[in-house]
Coordinates of C-alpha atoms and ligand atoms in Angstrom, one line a residue:
M1 CA 99.6 -54.1 324.8
E2 CA 98.5 -50.7 323.5
F3 CA 98.7 -49.3 320.0
S4 CA 98.8 -45.8 318.8
I5 CA 99.5 -43.8 315.6
K6 CA 102.5 -41.5 315.5
A7 CA 102.7 -38.6 313.0
Q8 CA 106.4 -37.9 313.6
S9 CA 109.0 -39.2 311.2
P10 CA 110.9 -42.2 312.6
E11 CA 114.3 -40.6 312.9
K12 CA 112.8 -38.0 315.2
V13 CA 110.9 -40.4 317.5
R14 CA 112.1 -40.8 321.0
T15 CA 111.4 -44.5 321.8
A16 CA 113.1 -47.5 323.2
C17 CA 113.2 -49.1 319.8
V18 CA 112.4 -48.4 316.1
V19 CA 111.6 -51.5 314.1
V20 CA 112.3 -51.4 310.4
G21 CA 112.4 -53.9 307.5
V22 CA 115.4 -54.8 305.3
S23 CA 115.2 -57.0 302.3
E24 CA 117.9 -59.0 300.5
G25 CA 120.7 -57.1 298.9
R26 CA 120.5 -54.8 302.0
R27 CA 117.6 -52.9 300.4
L28 CA 116.3 -50.7 303.1
S29 CA 112.6 -50.0 303.6
P30 CA 111.6 -46.3 303.3
S31 CA 111.8 -45.8 307.1
A32 CA 115.1 -47.7 307.3
K33 CA 116.5 -45.3 304.6
V34 CA 115.4 -42.3 306.6
L35 CA 117.1 -43.7 309.8
D36 CA 120.2 -44.6 307.8
A37 CA 120.5 -41.1 306.5
A38 CA 120.1 -39.6 309.9
A39 CA 122.7 -42.0 311.3
G40 CA 125.3 -41.2 308.6
N41 CA 124.8 -44.6 306.9
H42 CA 125.5 -46.5 310.1
L43 CA 122.9 -49.1 309.2
S44 CA 124.0 -49.8 305.6
R45 CA 127.6 -50.1 306.9
L46 CA 126.6 -52.6 309.5
L47 CA 124.5 -54.6 307.1
K48 CA 127.5 -55.0 304.7
Q49 CA 129.1 -57.2 307.4
G50 CA 126.3 -59.7 306.7
D51 CA 124.9 -60.1 310.2
L52 CA 121.3 -60.2 309.0
P53 CA 120.5 -63.2 306.9
A54 CA 117.9 -62.6 304.1
K55 CA 115.3 -64.8 305.6
V56 CA 111.8 -63.4 306.6
G57 CA 111.7 -62.8 310.3
K58 CA 115.5 -62.9 311.0
T59 CA 116.3 -59.9 313.3
L60 CA 119.3 -57.8 314.3
L61 CA 119.0 -55.5 317.4
L62 CA 121.3 -52.5 317.4
H63 CA 122.1 -50.3 320.4
G64 CA 123.2 -46.7 320.4
V65 CA 122.9 -46.0 316.7
P66 CA 124.4 -42.5 316.3
G67 CA 122.2 -39.6 315.3
L68 CA 119.0 -41.1 316.5
P69 CA 116.9 -40.2 319.6
A70 CA 115.7 -43.9 319.6
E71 CA 117.7 -46.1 322.0
R72 CA 117.7 -49.1 319.7
V73 CA 117.0 -50.1 316.2
L74 CA 115.6 -53.5 315.4
L75 CA 116.2 -54.6 311.8
V76 CA 113.9 -57.3 310.6
S77 CA 114.6 -59.2 307.4
T78 CA 111.8 -59.1 304.8
G79 CA 113.5 -61.9 302.8
T80 CA 114.2 -62.0 299.1
E81 CA 111.0 -61.0 297.5
K82 CA 109.8 -57.4 296.7
T83 CA 106.3 -58.0 297.9
L84 CA 105.5 -60.3 300.8
N85 CA 102.6 -62.7 301.2
D86 CA 100.2 -62.7 304.1
R87 CA 102.1 -65.2 306.0
D88 CA 105.5 -63.5 305.7
F89 CA 104.0 -60.3 307.0
R90 CA 102.7 -62.0 310.1
T91 CA 106.1 -63.7 310.5
L92 CA 107.7 -60.3 310.5
V93 CA 105.5 -58.9 313.2
R94 CA 105.8 -62.1 315.3
A95 CA 109.6 -62.0 315.0
A96 CA 109.8 -58.4 316.0
V97 CA 107.6 -58.9 319.1
Q98 CA 109.4 -62.1 320.1
S99 CA 112.9 -60.5 319.8
L100 CA 111.9 -57.5 322.0
D101 CA 109.9 -59.5 324.5
G102 CA 112.0 -59.9 327.7
T103 CA 114.4 -57.1 326.8
G104 CA 114.2 -53.6 328.4
V105 CA 112.1 -52.4 325.5
K106 CA 108.7 -51.3 326.8
D107 CA 107.6 -49.2 323.9
A108 CA 108.6 -49.4 320.2
L109 CA 107.8 -47.8 316.9
F110 CA 106.9 -50.5 314.3
C111 CA 107.6 -49.2 310.8
L112 CA 106.1 -52.2 309.1
V113 CA 102.9 -51.1 307.5
E114 CA 104.9 -49.6 304.7
I115 CA 106.2 -52.9 303.5
P116 CA 104.3 -54.1 300.4
V117 CA 102.1 -57.2 300.8
A118 CA 100.6 -58.6 297.6
G119 CA 97.0 -57.7 297.3
R120 CA 96.7 -56.2 300.8
D121 CA 96.1 -52.6 301.7
V122 CA 97.1 -50.5 304.7
E123 CA 93.9 -51.4 306.7
W124 CA 94.7 -55.1 306.3
K125 CA 98.3 -54.6 307.4
L126 CA 97.4 -52.5 310.4
E127 CA 94.8 -55.0 311.6
Q128 CA 97.2 -57.9 311.1
L129 CA 99.9 -56.1 312.9
V130 CA 97.7 -55.5 316.0
L131 CA 96.3 -59.1 316.0
T132 CA 99.6 -60.8 315.4
A133 CA 101.4 -58.7 318.0
R134 CA 98.7 -59.5 320.6
E135 CA 98.7 -63.2 319.7
T136 CA 102.5 -63.2 320.2
G137 CA 102.3 -61.4 323.5
Y138 CA 99.6 -63.8 324.9
R139 CA 100.5 -65.7 328.0
I140 CA 98.8 -68.9 329.3
T141 CA 97.5 -68.4 332.8
R142 CA 99.2 -71.1 334.8
V143 CA 97.4 -73.1 337.4
A144 CA 100.4 -72.4 339.7
D145 CA 101.7 -69.8 342.1
Q146 CA 104.3 -68.7 339.7
Q147 CA 103.0 -67.0 336.5
D148 CA 105.0 -66.4 333.4
P149 CA 106.1 -62.8 333.2
P150 CA 103.8 -60.8 330.9
C151 CA 105.1 -59.6 327.5
T152 CA 107.4 -56.6 328.3
L153 CA 106.6 -54.8 325.1
A154 CA 103.6 -52.8 326.3
Q155 CA 103.3 -49.9 323.8
I156 CA 103.5 -50.2 320.0
S157 CA 103.3 -47.0 318.0
I158 CA 102.8 -47.1 314.2
P159 CA 103.8 -44.2 311.9
T160 CA 100.8 -42.7 310.1
P161 CA 100.5 -44.6 306.9
E162 CA 100.1 -42.5 303.7
K163 CA 96.7 -41.6 302.4
T164 CA 94.8 -42.6 305.5
K165 CA 92.5 -40.8 307.9
P166 CA 93.5 -40.7 311.6
A167 CA 89.9 -41.4 312.7
A168 CA 89.6 -44.4 310.6
L169 CA 92.9 -45.7 311.9
A170 CA 91.8 -45.3 315.5
T171 CA 88.6 -47.2 314.8
L172 CA 90.6 -49.9 313.1
I173 CA 93.0 -50.2 316.1
S174 CA 90.2 -50.4 318.7
R175 CA 88.3 -52.9 316.5
S176 CA 91.4 -55.1 316.2
Q177 CA 92.0 -54.8 320.0
A178 CA 88.4 -56.0 320.5
I179 CA 89.0 -59.0 318.3
A180 CA 92.3 -59.7 320.1
N181 CA 90.5 -59.5 323.4
G182 CA 88.0 -62.0 322.2
M183 CA 90.7 -64.4 321.0
A184 CA 92.5 -64.1 324.4
L185 CA 89.2 -65.1 326.1
T186 CA 88.8 -68.0 323.8
R187 CA 92.3 -69.2 324.5
D188 CA 92.0 -68.7 328.2
L189 CA 88.9 -70.8 328.4
G190 CA 90.4 -73.5 326.1
N191 CA 93.6 -73.7 328.1
L192 CA 91.9 -74.2 331.5
P193 CA 92.1 -77.8 332.8
P194 CA 89.0 -79.8 332.6
N195 CA 88.6 -80.2 336.3
L196 CA 88.1 -76.4 336.5
C197 CA 86.5 -75.7 333.2
T198 CA 83.3 -77.6 333.7
P199 CA 79.8 -76.9 332.2
S200 CA 78.9 -75.0 335.3
Y201 CA 82.1 -72.9 335.0
L202 CA 81.2 -72.0 331.4
A203 CA 77.7 -71.0 332.6
E204 CA 79.3 -68.8 335.2
S205 CA 81.7 -67.3 332.7
A206 CA 78.7 -66.5 330.5
R207 CA 77.1 -64.6 333.4
T208 CA 80.2 -62.7 334.0
L209 CA 80.5 -61.8 330.3
G210 CA 76.9 -60.8 330.3
K211 CA 77.4 -58.4 333.1
Q212 CA 80.6 -56.9 331.6
W213 CA 79.1 -56.4 328.1
K214 CA 75.3 -56.0 328.8
L215 CA 74.4 -59.3 327.2
K216 CA 71.2 -61.1 328.2
I217 CA 72.1 -64.6 329.5
E218 CA 70.0 -67.6 330.0
V219 CA 71.1 -71.0 331.3
L220 CA 68.9 -74.0 330.8
E221 CA 69.3 -76.7 333.4
Q222 CA 68.9 -80.4 332.9
A223 CA 65.2 -80.4 334.0
H224 CA 64.4 -77.8 331.3
M225 CA 66.2 -79.9 328.7
E226 CA 64.2 -82.9 329.7
K227 CA 61.0 -81.0 329.2
L228 CA 62.2 -79.8 325.8
G229 CA 62.9 -83.4 324.8
M230 CA 66.6 -83.0 324.3
G231 CA 67.3 -86.7 324.4
A232 CA 70.5 -86.6 322.4
L233 CA 72.2 -84.0 324.5
L234 CA 71.1 -85.7 327.7
A235 CA 72.4 -89.0 326.5
V236 CA 75.9 -87.6 326.3
A237 CA 75.6 -86.0 329.8
A238 CA 74.3 -89.2 331.3
G239 CA 77.7 -90.6 332.2
S240 CA 79.0 -87.6 334.0
R241 CA 78.6 -86.2 337.5
Q242 CA 78.8 -82.7 336.1
P243 CA 75.3 -81.4 335.2
P244 CA 74.9 -80.3 331.6
K245 CA 74.0 -76.7 330.7
L246 CA 72.6 -75.0 327.7
I247 CA 73.9 -71.5 327.7
V248 CA 72.2 -68.8 325.6
M249 CA 73.7 -65.3 325.2
H250 CA 71.9 -62.4 323.4
Y251 CA 73.7 -59.4 321.9
A252 CA 71.3 -56.8 320.6
G253 CA 73.1 -54.3 318.4
A254 CA 70.3 -53.7 315.9
A255 CA 66.5 -53.3 315.7
K256 CA 64.4 -56.2 317.0
S257 CA 63.1 -56.6 313.5
Q258 CA 66.5 -57.6 312.2
K259 CA 66.9 -61.4 312.3
P260 CA 69.8 -62.6 314.3
V261 CA 72.9 -64.6 313.4
V262 CA 73.1 -67.5 315.7
L263 CA 76.4 -69.1 316.7
V264 CA 76.3 -72.6 318.2
G265 CA 79.5 -73.9 319.8
K266 CA 80.3 -77.4 320.9
G267 CA 81.1 -77.3 324.6
I268 CA 82.3 -80.8 325.6
T269 CA 84.5 -79.8 328.6
F270 CA 86.1 -83.3 328.4
D271 CA 85.7 -86.0 325.9
T272 CA 86.8 -89.4 327.2
G273 CA 84.8 -91.0 324.4
G274 CA 82.3 -92.4 327.0
I275 CA 81.8 -96.2 326.9
S276 CA 83.5 -96.1 323.4
L277 CA 86.5 -95.0 325.4
K278 CA 89.4 -93.3 323.7
P279 CA 92.9 -94.6 323.9
A280 CA 95.2 -93.0 326.5
P281 CA 97.8 -91.2 324.4
E282 CA 97.0 -87.5 324.2
M283 CA 93.7 -87.9 325.8
D284 CA 94.4 -84.8 327.9
E285 CA 93.9 -82.8 324.7
M286 CA 90.3 -83.6 324.8
K287 CA 90.0 -80.8 327.3
F288 CA 90.0 -78.7 324.1
D289 CA 86.8 -80.2 323.0
M290 CA 85.0 -77.1 324.2
C291 CA 87.0 -74.8 321.9
G292 CA 83.9 -74.3 319.6
A293 CA 82.1 -73.0 322.6
A294 CA 85.1 -70.9 323.6
S295 CA 85.3 -69.4 320.2
V296 CA 81.6 -68.3 320.5
F297 CA 82.4 -66.7 323.8
G298 CA 85.3 -64.9 322.3
T299 CA 83.3 -63.7 319.3
M300 CA 80.5 -62.5 321.5
R301 CA 82.9 -60.5 323.5
A302 CA 84.5 -59.0 320.4
V303 CA 81.2 -58.1 318.8
A304 CA 80.0 -56.4 321.9
E305 CA 83.2 -54.4 322.3
M306 CA 83.0 -53.4 318.7
K307 CA 79.4 -52.5 319.1
L308 CA 78.5 -54.0 315.7
P309 CA 75.0 -53.1 314.5
I310 CA 73.8 -56.7 314.3
N311 CA 71.8 -59.1 316.5
L312 CA 73.9 -62.0 317.6
I313 CA 72.8 -65.0 319.7
A314 CA 75.1 -67.6 321.1
V315 CA 73.8 -71.1 321.9
I316 CA 76.2 -73.3 323.8
P317 CA 75.4 -76.9 324.7
T318 CA 77.9 -78.0 327.3
C319 CA 78.5 -81.2 329.2
E320 CA 81.2 -83.9 329.8
N321 CA 81.5 -87.2 327.9
M322 CA 82.3 -89.7 330.6
P323 CA 81.9 -93.4 331.2
D324 CA 80.1 -94.6 334.3
G325 CA 77.2 -96.8 335.4
N326 CA 74.7 -94.5 334.0
A327 CA 76.5 -93.7 330.7
T328 CA 74.9 -94.3 327.4
R329 CA 75.7 -97.6 325.8
P330 CA 76.6 -98.3 322.1
G331 CA 73.3 -99.4 320.7
D332 CA 71.1 -97.1 322.9
I333 CA 68.4 -95.3 321.0
V334 CA 67.3 -91.8 322.0
R335 CA 64.8 -89.3 320.7
S336 CA 66.3 -85.9 319.8
M337 CA 64.4 -82.7 320.3
S338 CA 63.6 -82.7 316.5
G339 CA 61.7 -85.9 316.9
Q340 CA 64.2 -87.9 315.0
T341 CA 65.4 -91.0 316.8
I342 CA 69.1 -91.7 316.9
E343 CA 70.9 -95.0 317.3
I344 CA 74.1 -94.2 319.2
L345 CA 76.5 -96.7 317.8
N346 CA 79.6 -94.9 319.1
T347 CA 79.4 -92.8 322.2
D348 CA 82.6 -91.0 321.1
A349 CA 80.6 -89.3 318.3
E350 CA 79.0 -87.1 321.0
G351 CA 79.6 -83.7 319.5
R352 CA 76.9 -84.1 316.9
L353 CA 74.5 -85.4 319.6
I354 CA 74.7 -82.2 321.7
L355 CA 74.8 -80.0 318.6
C356 CA 71.7 -81.5 317.0
D357 CA 69.5 -80.6 320.0
A358 CA 71.1 -77.2 320.2
L359 CA 70.5 -76.5 316.5
T360 CA 66.9 -77.6 316.9
Y361 CA 66.5 -75.4 319.9
A362 CA 68.0 -72.4 318.0
E363 CA 65.2 -72.6 315.4
K364 CA 63.0 -70.6 317.9
F365 CA 65.2 -67.6 317.3
E366 CA 64.3 -67.6 313.6
P367 CA 67.9 -67.0 312.6
D368 CA 68.8 -65.3 309.4
T369 CA 71.9 -67.5 309.5
I370 CA 73.0 -70.1 311.9
I371 CA 76.6 -71.3 312.1
D372 CA 77.9 -74.1 314.4
V373 CA 81.5 -74.5 315.3
A374 CA 82.9 -77.7 316.8
T375 CA 86.0 -79.8 317.3
L376 CA 83.9 -82.4 315.7
T377 CA 86.1 -85.1 314.0
G378 CA 89.6 -86.5 314.0
A379 CA 88.8 -87.1 310.3
C380 CA 88.9 -83.4 309.6
V381 CA 92.4 -83.2 310.9
I382 CA 93.3 -86.1 308.5
A383 CA 91.6 -84.2 305.6
L384 CA 92.9 -80.7 306.1
G385 CA 95.6 -80.9 308.7
H386 CA 96.1 -78.0 311.0
E387 CA 95.8 -75.3 308.3
A388 CA 92.1 -75.0 307.6
A389 CA 88.9 -75.6 309.3
G390 CA 86.4 -77.8 307.4
L391 CA 83.6 -75.7 306.0
F392 CA 80.2 -77.0 305.2
A393 CA 77.0 -75.1 304.3
N394 CA 73.6 -75.6 302.8
D395 CA 74.0 -72.2 301.0
D396 CA 76.8 -71.5 298.6
K397 CA 76.9 -67.8 299.1
L398 CA 77.3 -68.3 302.9
S399 CA 80.0 -70.8 302.3
E400 CA 81.9 -68.4 300.1
K401 CA 81.5 -65.5 302.6
L402 CA 83.0 -67.6 305.4
R403 CA 85.8 -68.9 303.1
A404 CA 86.6 -65.3 302.1
A405 CA 86.6 -64.1 305.8
G406 CA 89.0 -66.9 306.6
D407 CA 91.3 -66.0 303.7
Y408 CA 91.3 -62.3 304.7
T409 CA 92.2 -62.9 308.3
G410 CA 94.5 -65.9 307.7
D411 CA 92.1 -67.9 309.9
R412 CA 91.2 -70.2 307.0
A413 CA 88.4 -72.6 306.3
W414 CA 88.0 -74.8 303.3
P415 CA 84.8 -76.1 301.7
L416 CA 83.9 -79.7 301.7
P417 CA 80.8 -81.3 300.1
L418 CA 77.5 -82.1 301.7
W419 CA 75.9 -84.3 299.0
E420 CA 72.8 -86.3 299.9
E421 CA 74.7 -89.5 299.0
Y422 CA 76.7 -89.1 302.2
Q423 CA 73.4 -89.7 304.2
E424 CA 73.5 -93.4 303.1
G425 CA 76.1 -94.4 305.7
L426 CA 74.1 -92.9 308.5
K427 CA 71.2 -95.3 308.0
S428 CA 70.1 -97.4 311.0
N429 CA 68.0 -100.6 311.1
F430 CA 66.5 -99.5 314.4
A431 CA 66.1 -95.8 314.4
D432 CA 65.7 -92.8 312.0
V433 CA 69.4 -92.3 311.9
A434 CA 72.7 -93.6 313.3
N435 CA 75.2 -91.3 314.9
V436 CA 78.2 -92.6 312.9
A437 CA 78.8 -93.9 309.4
G438 CA 82.0 -95.8 308.4
R439 CA 85.5 -94.3 308.5
P440 CA 85.5 -92.9 304.9
G441 CA 84.7 -89.2 304.8
G442 CA 84.3 -89.0 308.5
T443 CA 84.2 -85.2 308.7
I444 CA 81.6 -85.1 305.9
T445 CA 79.3 -87.7 307.4
A446 CA 79.5 -85.9 310.7
A447 CA 78.4 -82.7 309.0
S448 CA 75.8 -84.6 307.1
F449 CA 74.3 -85.8 310.4
L450 CA 74.0 -82.2 311.5
A451 CA 72.5 -81.2 308.1
R452 CA 69.5 -83.4 309.0
F453 CA 68.7 -80.9 311.8
T454 CA 69.1 -77.6 310.0
R455 CA 67.0 -78.1 306.8
K456 CA 64.8 -75.2 307.8
M457 CA 67.6 -72.7 308.2
R458 CA 70.5 -71.1 306.3
W459 CA 73.3 -73.0 308.0
A460 CA 77.0 -73.5 308.0
H461 CA 79.2 -75.8 310.0
L462 CA 82.9 -75.3 310.9
D463 CA 84.9 -78.4 312.0
I464 CA 87.8 -76.9 313.9
A465 CA 89.3 -80.1 315.3
G466 CA 92.6 -79.4 313.5
V467 CA 92.9 -75.6 314.1
A468 CA 91.4 -74.8 317.6
Y469 CA 94.5 -75.9 319.5
K470 CA 98.1 -77.0 319.1
G471 CA 99.6 -80.2 320.6
G472 CA 103.1 -81.0 321.5
R473 CA 105.6 -78.4 322.8
E474 CA 103.4 -75.5 321.8
K475 CA 100.3 -77.1 323.4
G476 CA 97.5 -74.6 323.8
A477 CA 94.4 -73.1 322.4
T478 CA 94.8 -70.9 319.3
G479 CA 91.7 -68.6 319.5
R480 CA 90.5 -69.8 316.1
P481 CA 88.1 -69.1 314.4
V482 CA 87.3 -65.8 316.2
K483 CA 89.0 -63.8 313.5
L484 CA 87.0 -65.5 310.8
F485 CA 83.8 -65.0 312.6
C486 CA 84.5 -61.3 313.4
R487 CA 85.5 -60.6 309.8
Y488 CA 82.3 -62.3 308.5
L489 CA 80.1 -60.3 311.0
I490 CA 81.9 -57.0 310.3
Q491 CA 81.4 -57.6 306.6
R492 CA 77.7 -58.5 307.1
S493 CA 77.1 -55.4 309.2
G494 CA 78.4 -53.3 306.3
H495 CA 80.9 -51.5 308.6
Ligands
LIG1 N1 86.2 -84.5 320.0 C1 86.4 -85.6 319.0 C2 87.0 -85.1 317.7 C3 88.5 -84.7 317.8 C4 89.4 -85.7 317.6 C5 88.8 -83.4 318.0 C6 90.7 -85.3 317.6 C7 90.2 -83.1 318.0 C8 91.1 -84.0 317.8 C9 85.0 -86.1 318.7 O1 84.1 -86.1 319.7 C10 85.3 -87.6 318.3 O2 85.7 -88.3 319.2 N2 85.0 -87.9 317.1 C11 85.2 -89.3 316.6 C12 84.1 -89.6 315.7 C13 84.0 -91.1 315.4 C14 83.7 -91.9 316.6 C15 83.0 -91.3 314.3 C16 86.5 -89.3 315.9 O3 86.9 -88.3 315.2 O4 87.2 -90.3 316.0
LIG2 MN1 84.2 -87.8 320.9
LIG3 ZN1 84.3 -84.7 321.1

């Protein structure tokens, strides 16, 4: 899907479809008014018949409107309010793309940036338009001979918004495209079946990404991890026939002297729970347990395509959590790379085990900021549902920046506390720390476990268990939190 800016007025544009907004009481948006006038009030006459309900996202497709070079006009309802909220604006864009997808419309003029959204400027609307349209046009790659037909809407043009510079708009579009490409990669990786998307596959994908985007790639093998003393990560990998990998990707967009941001993504390619086996229902969804890693892949790709002037390093611990004769037992004690010994009381709390060693390893990059991202706990889904990722940090400013980045993009994260008191539940009679506390505050105690390994760094943790994928009919990876990360990194880079 391509996007471009059109200087022409909408009633003059030769296109398969012009998309305009209409609000309750048949109030036409500025572009709709212009079309209506050129069409001898054809639109307002039709609307009087009541065919377009005043509900955000309802659409009405008109053919052969007189007086217009456009072949069709798509009316999209903007509901009853004068100004929309963020969500309504996205609904509008999604509805427009969905209603044109599968029709003969290959190119369309979207006159939607003119619609007022409370507290948001043209730049925000343009970016959201591109991202939402791309998200709507995304197709899952099927593991089958027959693929779903791609989105037929291939070209979207946008009338030049008032008071904007064309060069800035072009930059904004290509940047949004880069983010959308990153999200698509994240979704593609997340959606793959776990027999194909193994740790080795992720390592290969990193090498491919490295070649395409000039990233330096390192893949640490099991023997290397043993030498480094990554007892926690290796304890998770022990029950699987798939060898574990520790993938490192380097993007250098700034001077060497500039300390990097390090992103650490949980890459469990399948989580059976191990010996603490999970129940059968929905276990297939545990193929999404590598979505943290996938979001780091997507962010890396987006940042490289945007050429952000920052240094960014990805660290991805990846393995499978399987039960077999060599699997870790509940009660086993291992030594993590940090030196802390861990009593593994529940082998299903494996994410924190691979992450703690990856976080310790990442210290060597002397990060300015380190952020890990993981489908870490079911408890986070109970706490925040599918709206927001759980957000933890040992630095309030960092927490606020990530929260704000999530709010701006609609890829939200919400802060939860990391008080020392939560460490209490992680005490072990036999080792320095246990890998689980009780059920209360499960997302917080998981984050508190990780906090023990990041004391020397400015660190944040995103628990994306509730937001990284959808279950049920719409089952699939969402591409979150790539938008949040990109916004945070763009803001950081001052661009
Ligand atoms: N990958 C799961 C967390 C998860 C659960 C993600 C549901 C998405 C949806 C994680 O490894 C896990 O199993 N966590 C346990 C921790 C518990 C044993 C303390 C959980 O949440 O039940
Ligand atoms: Mn688990
Ligand atoms: Zn897991």
